[in-house]
């Protein structure tokens, strides 16, 4: 892999947003990354569930890091609401106060697992899925870029993607196609904005409730078998393991902006 | 490339649908493929513009092929309307009358070319784009699959894709991400339905009005330069050339169902 323009230093004052940070990988991203941030850093946590968000916030708070959390349903939030929330988190700071501005687009859902791909026809359901997983991700990203326009070369964008963005998996048409669309948007952005750093990080099969949802809901026997075997054999990754790999990838900067980097890729 | 399960024979009675067949590649797909079809074939042409559709129809009509055309805006058509149109085209036939049932998902649009990727935030615009280019394509495909369920092993699906589905291009976030999502849906479908044949065919840069729209509308200088150079140097392909390659690929069957095959791929 080619190197990104520079290694990434998160040890200065850092502004960070993590979506979907009430649980799972998002929660662990917030916890692990906040440990790296230098003094006068600000961490903004977004998700729907207030109580769980508050718990994540507690685990991230430190002398260096001020944590702000906000309950929001990103699938229906307006651009103005998104903008206001980031502005509130920034209040008392200038954008130039931070040496790195990083956003983790972690929010995501599996889509309808109870339908065969050959039977998908509900356009409203597709729209809702793409609202949360693609369109609102793009909108939020744009609000972030607008606010930090002045310091564009300090922007780092991490899209939490999946092997499913590049490899089709039976029974997961919503998830695969949504991840493919989302990742491609970030790849095009990386092509246009050469001074930003964009990473599409695929965390591998992680031990989260998502796995149980797949096993429970899928109409696809093959998919159920794969995930059940993963679970039984203990091959699922701990969220901490994959997040630490993500940190390693980012800090080493051994990727080309826009690349898809998988947990299992060679270092 | 691995071979598909069998070579494709279109010389028997064939039922065929081509979307976006009033102009450009769609029109030429209809013309060139209709020449192959055997007696008692039915060709259904769909697009918005009635007059142009009628012209395409005239060029496809033959002793072997009955042509039906229907003006329809696929971005707003309901599933019932799609189903009714196919049923009308089938009227007087049983689905078992045909030895091949082929659909070309050719309809497509470029998306908003006047906006930088970093400024995209209009969710309604994204929804409209995906309605035509992804969601309604999926819906129409599902109606087709339902009607021909009985003869699933005679189904051939050709998705007209683009290099942009796999390679990001500055200034084309809508087009690239939409093509990526659409192609991934068809790849997942191919994984699930092993008895169907699914081809994602990327026609290369073809001399159509789309190229002029890009040159005219894009805010991306690099993109304008690339396409202007293509045009000046005469490197754009004739629609006939790429459609004949598509026929060759299909008839030889030298691809794995679900594959992305580009005009420029080695044979």
Short mmCIF file of C-alpha atoms in Angstrom, two decimals, chain A residues 79 116-123 126-127 130-131 134-136 138-139 142-143 145-146 164-173 176-177 180-181 184-185 187-189 191-193 220, chain B residues 79 116-123 126-127 130-131 134-136 138-139 142-143 145-146 164-173 176-177 180-181 184-185 187-189 191-193 220:
data_model
loop_
_atom_site.label_atom_id
_atom_site.label_comp_id
_atom_site.label_asym_id
_atom_site.label_seq_id
_atom_site.Cartn_x
_atom_site.Cartn_y
_atom_site.Cartn_z
CA UNK A 79 -28.82 19.25 7.88
CA UNK A 116 -34.73 -12.93 -0.24
CA UNK A 117 -32.83 -10.65 -2.60
CA UNK A 118 -35.01 -11.78 -5.49
CA UNK A 119 -38.10 -10.49 -3.66
CA UNK A 120 -36.94 -6.97 -2.75
CA UNK A 121 -39.39 -4.41 -4.14
CA UNK A 122 -40.32 -2.04 -1.32
CA UNK A 123 -38.91 1.30 -2.44
CA UNK A 126 -34.92 0.94 0.51
CA UNK A 127 -35.14 4.73 0.89
CA UNK A 130 -30.25 4.44 2.47
CA UNK A 131 -31.32 7.50 4.46
CA UNK A 134 -25.80 6.49 2.98
CA UNK A 135 -27.64 9.77 2.41
CA UNK A 136 -27.54 11.12 5.98
CA UNK A 138 -23.10 12.09 3.34
CA UNK A 139 -25.10 15.04 4.72
CA UNK A 142 -20.77 17.70 4.43
CA UNK A 143 -21.76 19.68 7.55
CA UNK A 145 -16.47 19.60 6.08
CA UNK A 146 -18.18 23.00 5.89
CA UNK A 164 -19.61 -6.64 2.28
CA UNK A 165 -18.83 -3.36 0.49
CA UNK A 166 -16.58 -5.25 -1.91
CA UNK A 167 -17.74 -8.86 -1.67
CA UNK A 168 -21.35 -9.91 -2.18
CA UNK A 169 -22.88 -12.02 0.58
CA UNK A 170 -26.08 -14.02 0.11
CA UNK A 171 -29.02 -12.61 2.04
CA UNK A 172 -27.41 -9.22 2.64
CA UNK A 173 -28.38 -7.16 -0.40
CA UNK A 176 -23.80 -4.97 0.80
CA UNK A 177 -25.24 -2.43 -1.63
CA UNK A 180 -20.75 -0.28 -1.50
CA UNK A 181 -22.51 3.04 -2.17
CA UNK A 184 -17.71 4.74 -3.12
CA UNK A 185 -18.87 8.22 -2.03
CA UNK A 187 -13.53 7.17 -2.39
CA UNK A 188 -14.73 9.88 -4.79
CA UNK A 189 -14.35 12.46 -2.04
CA UNK A 191 -10.09 11.73 -5.19
CA UNK A 192 -11.29 15.32 -5.05
CA UNK A 193 -9.88 16.41 -1.71
CA UNK A 220 -30.61 -17.24 4.33
CA UNK B 79 -44.49 -2.02 -8.79
CA UNK B 116 -18.56 19.26 -5.63
CA UNK B 117 -18.63 15.99 -3.71
CA UNK B 118 -17.70 17.81 -0.51
CA UNK B 119 -20.88 19.92 -0.79
CA UNK B 120 -23.47 17.18 -1.35
CA UNK B 121 -26.18 17.42 1.30
CA UNK B 122 -29.55 17.40 -0.44
CA UNK B 123 -31.14 14.16 0.72
CA UNK B 126 -30.03 11.74 -3.48
CA UNK B 127 -33.31 9.86 -3.00
CA UNK B 130 -31.34 6.42 -6.27
CA UNK B 131 -35.03 5.94 -7.09
CA UNK B 134 -31.06 1.79 -7.95
CA UNK B 135 -34.36 1.30 -6.12
CA UNK B 136 -36.68 1.16 -9.12
CA UNK B 138 -34.40 -3.46 -8.15
CA UNK B 139 -38.21 -3.24 -8.09
CA UNK B 142 -38.18 -8.27 -8.88
CA UNK B 143 -41.38 -7.99 -10.97
CA UNK B 145 -38.28 -12.47 -11.58
CA UNK B 146 -41.73 -13.04 -10.12
CA UNK B 164 -17.35 4.10 -12.18
CA UNK B 165 -18.94 1.27 -10.19
CA UNK B 166 -15.49 0.06 -9.20
CA UNK B 167 -13.23 3.09 -9.71
CA UNK B 168 -13.92 6.48 -8.14
CA UNK B 169 -13.99 9.42 -10.51
CA UNK B 170 -13.72 13.03 -9.31
CA UNK B 171 -16.95 14.97 -9.72
CA UNK B 172 -19.11 11.89 -10.17
CA UNK B 173 -20.11 10.88 -6.65
CA UNK B 176 -20.14 6.24 -8.98
CA UNK B 177 -21.96 5.47 -5.74
CA UNK B 180 -21.61 0.68 -7.07
CA UNK B 181 -24.86 0.08 -5.16
CA UNK B 184 -23.60 -4.92 -5.71
CA UNK B 185 -27.32 -5.72 -5.59
CA UNK B 187 -23.82 -9.49 -7.42
CA UNK B 188 -25.68 -10.52 -4.25
CA UNK B 189 -28.58 -11.74 -6.39
CA UNK B 191 -24.83 -15.38 -5.21
CA UNK B 192 -28.33 -16.42 -4.19
CA UNK B 193 -29.73 -17.50 -7.53
CA UNK B 220 -14.83 19.30 -12.11
#
